[in-house]
Amino acid sequence: MSVTGLVSIFLAAILTNNFVLSKFLGICPFLGVSKKLDTAVGMSVAVIFVMTLATLVTWPIQTFILDPNGLGYLQTIVFILIIAALVQFVEIFLKKYVPSLYSALGIYLPLITTNCAVLGVTVLNIDEGYNFVESIVNTVGAGFGFMLAMAIFAGVRGRMETSDVPKFLQGLPIVLVAASIVACSFLGFQGLVDGLFN
């Protein structure tokens, strides 16, 4: 694939096919860790790292082991096991070398194991028929899209804390309303990537 095609895949993964705001995957950390920008970015970096490693491992396993041997039906189980092992690696690394981020992420760090965005990107790479390089580009783009959504929403939530929110909307209701408005704002990018490269 050409460089233009790879750039198109990358931008689409960030803007028009954003895993959080367009595909609604990874909502748990999106709502749970987006109260502060530093923890949102830290969580996003961990997700990008796990997503990229997962793609580096799962794409060859699917292509060279599962598919040739007729074991494609084991895809979900195998991918979840790989992601769980990678998350354990990230958790051990953060606990030893970045304890402040480890404690700030709290319960949400082990939840990367069940973060459907991580599993979703690995499965989508296979379903879309991406080759290895396209899969990596899509994965990194999806990770940066996750980070963009987290950073934007952390800013929105920071503003909400200083706002006078009606009592019946305080707490989770206003968070969900704000999340839906942020998701709607990304609809404006729908034709952008297609228009740039077609």
Coordinates of N, CA and C in Angstrom, one line a residue:
M1 N 0.8 -1.2 0.0 CA 0.0 0.0 0.0 C 0.9 1.2 0.0
S2 N 0.4 2.3 -0.6 CA 1.2 3.5 -0.7 C 1.2 4.3 0.6
V3 N 2.1 5.3 0.7 CA 2.2 6.1 1.9 C 0.9 6.8 2.1
T4 N 0.3 7.3 1.0 CA -1.0 8.0 1.1 C -2.1 7.1 1.8
G5 N -2.1 5.8 1.4 CA -3.1 4.9 1.9 C -2.9 4.7 3.4
L6 N -1.6 4.6 3.8 CA -1.3 4.4 5.2 C -1.7 5.6 6.0
V7 N -1.4 6.8 5.5 CA -1.8 8.1 6.2 C -3.3 8.1 6.3
S8 N -4.0 7.7 5.3 CA -5.5 7.6 5.3 C -6.0 6.7 6.4
I9 N -5.4 5.5 6.5 CA -5.7 4.6 7.6 C -5.5 5.2 8.9
F10 N -4.3 5.8 9.1 CA -3.9 6.4 10.4 C -4.9 7.5 10.8
L11 N -5.2 8.5 9.9 CA -6.1 9.6 10.2 C -7.5 9.1 10.4
A12 N -8.0 8.1 9.6 CA -9.3 7.5 9.8 C -9.4 6.9 11.2
A13 N -8.4 6.2 11.7 CA -8.4 5.5 13.0 C -8.5 6.6 14.1
I14 N -7.9 7.7 13.9 CA -7.9 8.8 14.9 C -9.2 9.5 14.9
L15 N -9.7 9.9 13.7 CA -10.8 10.9 13.6 C -12.1 10.2 13.3
T16 N -12.3 9.6 12.1 CA -13.6 9.1 11.7 C -14.0 7.8 12.3
N17 N -13.0 6.9 12.5 CA -13.2 5.6 13.1 C -12.7 5.5 14.5
N18 N -12.8 6.6 15.3 CA -12.3 6.7 16.6 C -13.0 5.6 17.4
F19 N -12.2 4.8 18.1 CA -12.7 3.6 18.8 C -13.7 4.0 19.9
V20 N -13.4 5.1 20.6 CA -14.2 5.5 21.7 C -15.5 6.3 21.3
L21 N -15.2 7.3 20.4 CA -16.3 8.2 20.1 C -17.1 7.8 18.8
S22 N -16.6 6.9 18.0 CA -17.4 6.4 16.9 C -17.8 5.0 17.0
K23 N -17.0 4.1 17.5 CA -17.3 2.7 17.7 C -17.7 2.3 19.1
F24 N -17.6 3.3 20.0 CA -18.0 3.1 21.4 C -17.4 1.9 22.1
L25 N -16.1 1.7 21.8 CA -15.3 0.7 22.5 C -14.4 1.4 23.5
G26 N -14.2 0.7 24.6 CA -13.3 1.3 25.6 C -13.9 2.4 26.5
I27 N -15.2 2.3 26.6 CA -16.0 3.3 27.4 C -15.6 3.3 28.9
C28 N -15.3 2.1 29.4 CA -15.1 2.0 30.9 C -13.9 2.9 31.3
P29 N -12.7 2.8 30.7 CA -11.7 3.8 31.1 C -11.9 5.2 30.6
F30 N -12.7 5.4 29.5 CA -13.0 6.7 29.0 C -13.8 7.5 30.1
L31 N -14.7 6.8 30.8 CA -15.5 7.4 31.8 C -14.8 7.4 33.2
G32 N -14.0 6.4 33.4 CA -13.4 6.2 34.7 C -12.2 6.9 35.0
V33 N -11.3 7.1 34.0 CA -10.0 7.7 34.2 C -9.8 9.1 33.5
S34 N -10.9 9.6 33.1 CA -10.8 10.9 32.4 C -11.1 12.1 33.3
K35 N -11.0 12.0 34.6 CA -11.2 13.1 35.5 C -10.0 14.1 35.5
K36 N -8.8 13.6 35.3 CA -7.6 14.4 35.3 C -6.8 14.1 34.0
L37 N -6.2 15.1 33.5 CA -5.5 15.0 32.2 C -4.3 14.0 32.3
D38 N -3.6 14.1 33.4 CA -2.3 13.3 33.6 C -2.7 11.8 33.6
T39 N -3.7 11.5 34.4 CA -4.1 10.0 34.4 C -4.7 9.6 33.1
A40 N -5.4 10.5 32.4 CA -6.0 10.1 31.1 C -4.9 9.8 30.1
V41 N -3.9 10.7 30.1 CA -2.8 10.5 29.2 C -2.0 9.2 29.6
G42 N -1.8 9.0 30.9 CA -1.0 7.8 31.3 C -1.7 6.6 30.9
M43 N -3.1 6.5 31.1 CA -3.9 5.4 30.7 C -3.8 5.2 29.2
S44 N -3.8 6.3 28.5 CA -3.8 6.2 27.0 C -2.5 5.7 26.5
V45 N -1.4 6.1 27.1 CA -0.1 5.6 26.7 C 0.0 4.1 27.0
A46 N -0.5 3.6 28.1 CA -0.5 2.2 28.5 C -1.4 1.4 27.4
V47 N -2.5 2.0 27.0 CA -3.4 1.4 26.1 C -2.7 1.3 24.7
I48 N -2.1 2.4 24.3 CA -1.3 2.4 23.0 C -0.3 1.3 23.0
F49 N 0.5 1.2 24.1 CA 1.5 0.2 24.2 C 1.0 -1.2 24.1
V50 N -0.1 -1.5 24.9 CA -0.7 -2.8 24.9 C -1.3 -3.1 23.5
M51 N -2.0 -2.1 22.9 CA -2.6 -2.3 21.6 C -1.5 -2.7 20.5
T52 N -0.4 -1.9 20.5 CA 0.6 -2.2 19.5 C 1.3 -3.5 19.7
L53 N 1.6 -3.8 21.0 CA 2.2 -5.2 21.3 C 1.2 -6.3 20.9
A54 N -0.1 -6.1 21.2 CA -1.1 -7.1 20.9 C -1.1 -7.3 19.4
T55 N -1.1 -6.3 18.6 CA -1.2 -6.4 17.2 C 0.1 -7.1 16.7
L56 N 1.2 -6.7 17.2 CA 2.5 -7.3 16.8 C 2.5 -8.8 17.0
V57 N 1.8 -9.3 18.0 CA 1.8 -10.7 18.4 C 0.6 -11.4 17.7
T58 N -0.6 -10.8 17.7 CA -1.8 -11.5 17.3 C -1.9 -11.6 15.8
W59 N -1.4 -10.6 15.0 CA -1.5 -10.7 13.6 C -0.8 -11.9 13.0
P60 N 0.5 -12.1 13.4 CA 1.2 -13.3 12.9 C 0.6 -14.6 13.4
I61 N 0.1 -14.6 14.6 CA -0.5 -15.8 15.1 C -1.7 -16.2 14.3
Q62 N -2.6 -15.2 14.0 CA -3.8 -15.4 13.2 C -3.4 -15.8 11.8
T63 N -2.4 -15.1 11.2 CA -2.1 -15.4 9.8 C -1.3 -16.7 9.5
F64 N -0.4 -17.0 10.5 CA 0.5 -18.1 10.2 C 0.2 -19.4 11.0
I65 N -0.7 -19.2 12.0 CA -1.0 -20.4 12.9 C -2.4 -20.8 12.8
L66 N -3.3 -19.8 13.2 CA -4.7 -20.1 13.3 C -5.4 -20.4 11.9
D67 N -5.2 -19.5 11.0 CA -5.9 -19.6 9.7 C -5.4 -20.8 8.9
P68 N -4.1 -21.0 8.8 CA -3.6 -22.2 8.0 C -4.1 -23.6 8.6
N69 N -4.3 -23.6 9.9 CA -4.7 -24.9 10.5 C -6.2 -25.0 10.8
G70 N -7.0 -24.0 10.2 CA -8.4 -24.1 10.4 C -8.8 -23.8 11.8
L71 N -8.1 -23.0 12.6 CA -8.4 -22.7 14.0 C -8.9 -21.3 14.2
G72 N -9.4 -20.7 13.1 CA -9.8 -19.3 13.2 C -10.9 -19.1 14.3
Y73 N -11.6 -20.1 14.6 CA -12.7 -20.0 15.6 C -12.1 -19.8 17.0
L74 N -10.8 -20.0 17.2 CA -10.2 -19.8 18.5 C -9.6 -18.3 18.7
Q75 N -9.9 -17.5 17.6 CA -9.3 -16.2 17.6 C -9.6 -15.4 18.9
T76 N -10.8 -15.3 19.3 CA -11.2 -14.5 20.5 C -10.4 -15.0 21.7
I77 N -10.5 -16.3 22.0 CA -9.8 -16.8 23.2 C -8.3 -16.6 23.2
V78 N -7.7 -16.8 22.0 CA -6.2 -16.6 21.9 C -5.9 -15.2 22.1
F79 N -6.6 -14.3 21.4 CA -6.3 -12.9 21.5 C -6.5 -12.4 23.0
I80 N -7.5 -12.8 23.7 CA -7.7 -12.4 25.1 C -6.6 -12.8 25.9
L81 N -6.1 -14.1 25.8 CA -5.0 -14.6 26.5 C -3.8 -13.8 26.3
I82 N -3.5 -13.4 25.0 CA -2.3 -12.6 24.7 C -2.4 -11.3 25.4
I83 N -3.6 -10.6 25.2 CA -3.8 -9.3 25.8 C -3.6 -9.3 27.3
A84 N -4.2 -10.3 28.0 CA -4.1 -10.5 29.4 C -2.6 -10.6 29.9
A85 N -1.8 -11.4 29.1 CA -0.4 -11.5 29.4 C 0.3 -10.2 29.3
L86 N 0.0 -9.4 28.2 CA 0.7 -8.1 28.0 C 0.3 -7.1 29.0
V87 N -1.0 -7.1 29.5 CA -1.4 -6.2 30.5 C -0.7 -6.5 31.8
Q88 N -0.5 -7.8 32.1 CA 0.3 -8.1 33.3 C 1.7 -7.6 33.2
F89 N 2.3 -7.7 32.0 CA 3.7 -7.1 31.8 C 3.7 -5.6 32.1
V90 N 2.7 -4.9 31.5 CA 2.6 -3.4 31.7 C 2.4 -3.1 33.2
E91 N 1.5 -3.9 33.8 CA 1.3 -3.6 35.3 C 2.5 -3.8 36.1
I92 N 3.3 -4.8 35.9 CA 4.5 -5.1 36.6 C 5.5 -4.0 36.4
F93 N 5.6 -3.5 35.1 CA 6.6 -2.5 34.7 C 6.2 -1.2 35.4
L94 N 4.9 -0.8 35.4 CA 4.5 0.5 36.0 C 4.6 0.4 37.5
K95 N 4.3 -0.7 38.1 CA 4.4 -0.8 39.5 C 5.9 -0.6 40.0
K96 N 6.8 -1.1 39.2 CA 8.2 -1.0 39.6 C 8.9 0.3 39.2
Y97 N 8.5 0.9 38.0 CA 9.3 2.0 37.5 C 8.5 3.3 37.5
V98 N 7.1 3.3 37.5 CA 6.3 4.5 37.6 C 5.2 4.3 38.6
P99 N 5.5 4.2 39.9 CA 4.5 3.8 40.9 C 3.4 4.9 41.1
S100 N 3.8 6.2 40.8 CA 2.7 7.2 40.9 C 1.6 7.0 39.9
L101 N 2.0 6.7 38.6 CA 1.0 6.4 37.6 C 0.3 5.1 37.9
Y102 N 1.0 4.1 38.4 CA 0.4 2.8 38.8 C -0.7 3.0 39.8
S103 N -0.5 3.8 40.8 CA -1.5 4.1 41.9 C -2.6 5.0 41.4
A104 N -2.3 5.9 40.5 CA -3.3 6.8 39.9 C -4.3 6.0 39.1
L105 N -3.8 5.1 38.3 CA -4.7 4.3 37.4 C -5.5 3.3 38.2
G106 N -5.0 2.8 39.3 CA -5.7 2.0 40.2 C -6.3 0.8 39.5
I107 N -7.6 0.5 39.7 CA -8.3 -0.6 39.2 C -8.4 -0.6 37.7
Y108 N -8.3 0.6 37.1 CA -8.5 0.6 35.6 C -7.3 0.0 34.8
L109 N -6.2 -0.1 35.4 CA -5.0 -0.7 34.7 C -5.3 -2.2 34.4
P110 N -5.7 -3.0 35.4 CA -6.0 -4.4 35.1 C -7.2 -4.5 34.1
L111 N -8.0 -3.5 34.1 CA -9.2 -3.5 33.2 C -8.8 -3.3 31.7
I112 N -7.6 -3.0 31.5 CA -7.1 -3.0 30.0 C -7.3 -4.4 29.5
T113 N -7.2 -5.4 30.3 CA -7.3 -6.8 29.9 C -8.7 -6.9 29.2
T114 N -9.7 -6.4 29.8 CA -11.1 -6.5 29.3 C -11.5 -5.3 28.5
N115 N -10.6 -4.4 28.2 CA -10.9 -3.2 27.4 C -11.2 -3.7 26.0
C116 N -12.4 -3.5 25.6 CA -12.8 -4.1 24.3 C -12.2 -3.3 23.1
A117 N -11.6 -2.1 23.4 CA -10.9 -1.4 22.3 C -9.7 -2.1 21.9
V118 N -9.0 -2.7 22.9 CA -7.7 -3.4 22.6 C -8.1 -4.7 21.8
L119 N -9.0 -5.4 22.3 CA -9.5 -6.6 21.5 C -10.1 -6.2 20.2
G120 N -10.8 -5.2 20.2 CA -11.5 -4.7 19.0 C -10.5 -4.4 17.9
V121 N -9.4 -3.7 18.2 CA -8.5 -3.3 17.2 C -7.8 -4.5 16.6
T122 N -7.4 -5.5 17.4 CA -6.8 -6.7 16.9 C -7.7 -7.5 16.0
V123 N -8.9 -7.6 16.4 CA -9.9 -8.3 15.5 C -10.2 -7.6 14.3
L124 N -10.4 -6.2 14.4 CA -10.7 -5.4 13.2 C -9.6 -5.5 12.2
N125 N -8.3 -5.5 12.6 CA -7.2 -5.6 11.7 C -7.4 -6.8 10.8
I126 N -7.8 -7.9 11.4 CA -7.9 -9.2 10.7 C -9.2 -9.1 9.8
D127 N -10.3 -8.6 10.3 CA -11.5 -8.5 9.6 C -11.4 -7.6 8.4
E128 N -10.7 -6.5 8.5 CA -10.5 -5.6 7.4 C -9.5 -6.1 6.4
G129 N -8.8 -7.2 6.6 CA -7.9 -7.7 5.7 C -6.6 -6.9 5.6
Y130 N -6.2 -6.2 6.6 CA -5.0 -5.4 6.6 C -3.8 -6.3 6.6
N131 N -2.8 -5.9 5.9 CA -1.5 -6.6 6.0 C -0.8 -6.2 7.3
F132 N 0.4 -6.7 7.6 CA 1.1 -6.4 8.9 C 1.3 -4.9 9.1
V133 N 1.8 -4.2 8.1 CA 2.2 -2.8 8.2 C 0.9 -2.0 8.4
E134 N -0.1 -2.3 7.6 CA -1.4 -1.6 7.7 C -2.0 -1.8 9.1
S135 N -1.9 -3.0 9.6 CA -2.4 -3.3 11.0 C -1.7 -2.5 12.0
I136 N -0.4 -2.4 11.9 CA 0.3 -1.6 12.9 C -0.1 -0.1 12.8
V137 N -0.2 0.4 11.6 CA -0.6 1.8 11.4 C -2.0 2.0 11.9
N138 N -2.9 1.1 11.7 CA -4.3 1.3 12.2 C -4.3 1.2 13.7
T139 N -3.5 0.3 14.3 CA -3.4 0.2 15.7 C -2.9 1.4 16.4
V140 N -1.8 2.0 15.9 CA -1.2 3.2 16.4 C -2.2 4.3 16.3
G141 N -2.8 4.4 15.1 CA -3.8 5.5 14.9 C -5.0 5.3 15.9
A142 N -5.4 4.1 16.1 CA -6.5 3.8 17.1 C -6.1 4.2 18.5
G143 N -4.8 3.9 18.8 CA -4.3 4.3 20.2 C -4.3 5.8 20.3
F144 N -3.8 6.5 19.3 CA -3.8 8.0 19.4 C -5.2 8.6 19.4
G145 N -6.1 7.9 18.7 CA -7.5 8.3 18.7 C -8.1 8.2 20.1
F146 N -7.7 7.1 20.8 CA -8.1 6.8 22.2 C -7.6 7.9 23.1
M147 N -6.3 8.3 22.9 CA -5.7 9.3 23.7 C -6.3 10.7 23.4
L148 N -6.6 11.0 22.2 CA -7.3 12.2 21.8 C -8.7 12.3 22.5
A149 N -9.4 11.3 22.5 CA -10.8 11.2 23.1 C -10.6 11.4 24.6
M150 N -9.6 10.7 25.2 CA -9.4 10.9 26.7 C -9.0 12.3 27.1
A151 N -8.1 12.9 26.3 CA -7.6 14.2 26.6 C -8.7 15.3 26.5
I152 N -9.5 15.2 25.4 CA -10.6 16.1 25.2 C -11.6 16.0 26.3
F153 N -11.9 14.7 26.6 CA -12.9 14.6 27.7 C -12.4 14.9 29.1
A154 N -11.1 14.8 29.3 CA -10.6 15.2 30.6 C -10.7 16.8 30.7
G155 N -10.5 17.5 29.6 CA -10.7 18.9 29.6 C -12.1 19.3 29.8
V156 N -13.0 18.6 29.2 CA -14.5 18.8 29.4 C -14.9 18.6 30.8
R157 N -14.4 17.5 31.4 CA -14.8 17.2 32.8 C -14.2 18.2 33.8
G158 N -13.0 18.7 33.4 CA -12.4 19.7 34.3 C -13.2 21.0 34.3
R159 N -13.8 21.3 33.1 CA -14.7 22.5 33.0 C -16.0 22.3 33.8
M160 N -16.5 21.0 33.7 CA -17.7 20.7 34.3 C -17.7 20.8 35.9
E161 N -16.5 20.6 36.4 CA -16.3 20.6 37.9 C -16.5 22.0 38.4
T162 N -16.2 23.0 37.6 CA -16.3 24.4 38.0 C -17.6 25.0 37.5
S163 N -18.5 24.2 36.9 CA -19.7 24.7 36.3 C -20.9 24.5 37.3
D164 N -21.9 25.3 37.2 CA -23.1 25.1 38.0 C -24.1 24.2 37.3
V165 N -23.9 22.9 37.6 CA -24.8 21.9 37.0 C -26.0 21.7 37.8
P166 N -27.2 21.6 37.1 CA -28.4 21.4 37.9 C -28.3 20.1 38.7
K167 N -29.0 20.1 39.8 CA -28.9 19.0 40.8 C -29.3 17.6 40.1
F168 N -30.3 17.6 39.3 CA -30.8 16.4 38.7 C -29.8 15.8 37.7
L169 N -28.8 16.6 37.2 CA -27.9 16.2 36.2 C -26.5 15.9 36.8
Q170 N -26.3 16.2 38.1 CA -25.0 16.1 38.7 C -24.6 14.6 38.8
G171 N -23.2 14.4 38.6 CA -22.7 13.0 38.7 C -22.7 12.4 37.3
L172 N -23.0 11.1 37.2 CA -23.0 10.4 36.0 C -23.9 11.0 34.8
P173 N -25.1 11.5 35.1 CA -25.9 12.0 34.0 C -25.2 13.0 33.2
I174 N -24.6 14.0 33.8 CA -24.0 15.1 33.1 C -22.7 14.6 32.3
V175 N -22.1 13.6 32.9 CA -20.9 13.0 32.3 C -21.3 12.3 31.0
L176 N -22.4 11.6 31.0 CA -22.9 10.9 29.8 C -23.4 11.9 28.8
V177 N -24.1 13.0 29.2 CA -24.5 14.0 28.3 C -23.3 14.6 27.6
A178 N -22.3 15.0 28.4 CA -21.1 15.6 27.8 C -20.4 14.6 26.9
A179 N -20.3 13.3 27.2 CA -19.7 12.4 26.3 C -20.4 12.2 25.0
S180 N -21.7 12.3 25.0 CA -22.5 12.2 23.8 C -22.3 13.5 22.9
I181 N -22.1 14.6 23.5 CA -21.8 15.8 22.7 C -20.5 15.8 22.1
V182 N -19.5 15.3 22.9 CA -18.1 15.1 22.3 C -18.1 14.1 21.2
A183 N -18.9 13.0 21.3 CA -19.0 12.0 20.3 C -19.6 12.6 19.0
C184 N -20.7 13.5 19.2 CA -21.3 14.1 18.1 C -20.4 15.1 17.4
S185 N -19.5 15.7 18.1 CA -18.6 16.6 17.5 C -17.6 15.9 16.5
F186 N -17.4 14.7 16.7 CA -16.5 13.9 15.8 C -17.2 13.5 14.5
L187 N -18.5 13.7 14.5 CA -19.2 13.4 13.2 C -18.7 14.4 12.1
G188 N -18.2 15.6 12.5 CA -17.8 16.6 11.6 C -16.6 16.1 10.8
F189 N -15.8 15.1 11.3 CA -14.7 14.6 10.6 C -15.1 13.5 9.6
Q190 N -16.3 13.1 9.5 CA -16.7 12.0 8.7 C -16.3 12.0 7.3
G191 N -16.5 13.2 6.6 CA -16.1 13.2 5.2 C -14.7 13.7 5.0
L192 N -14.0 14.2 6.1 CA -12.7 14.8 5.9 C -11.6 13.8 5.3
V193 N -11.5 12.7 6.0 CA -10.4 11.7 5.5 C -10.7 11.2 4.1
D194 N -12.0 10.9 3.8 CA -12.3 10.4 2.5 C -12.0 11.5 1.5
G195 N -12.4 12.8 1.8 CA -12.2 13.9 0.9 C -10.7 14.2 0.6
L196 N -9.9 14.0 1.6 CA -8.4 14.2 1.4 C -7.7 13.3 0.5
F197 N -8.1 12.0 0.6 CA -7.4 11.0 -0.1 C -8.1 10.3 -1.3
N198 N -9.3 10.7 -1.6 CA -10.0 10.1 -2.7 C -10.2 11.1 -3.9

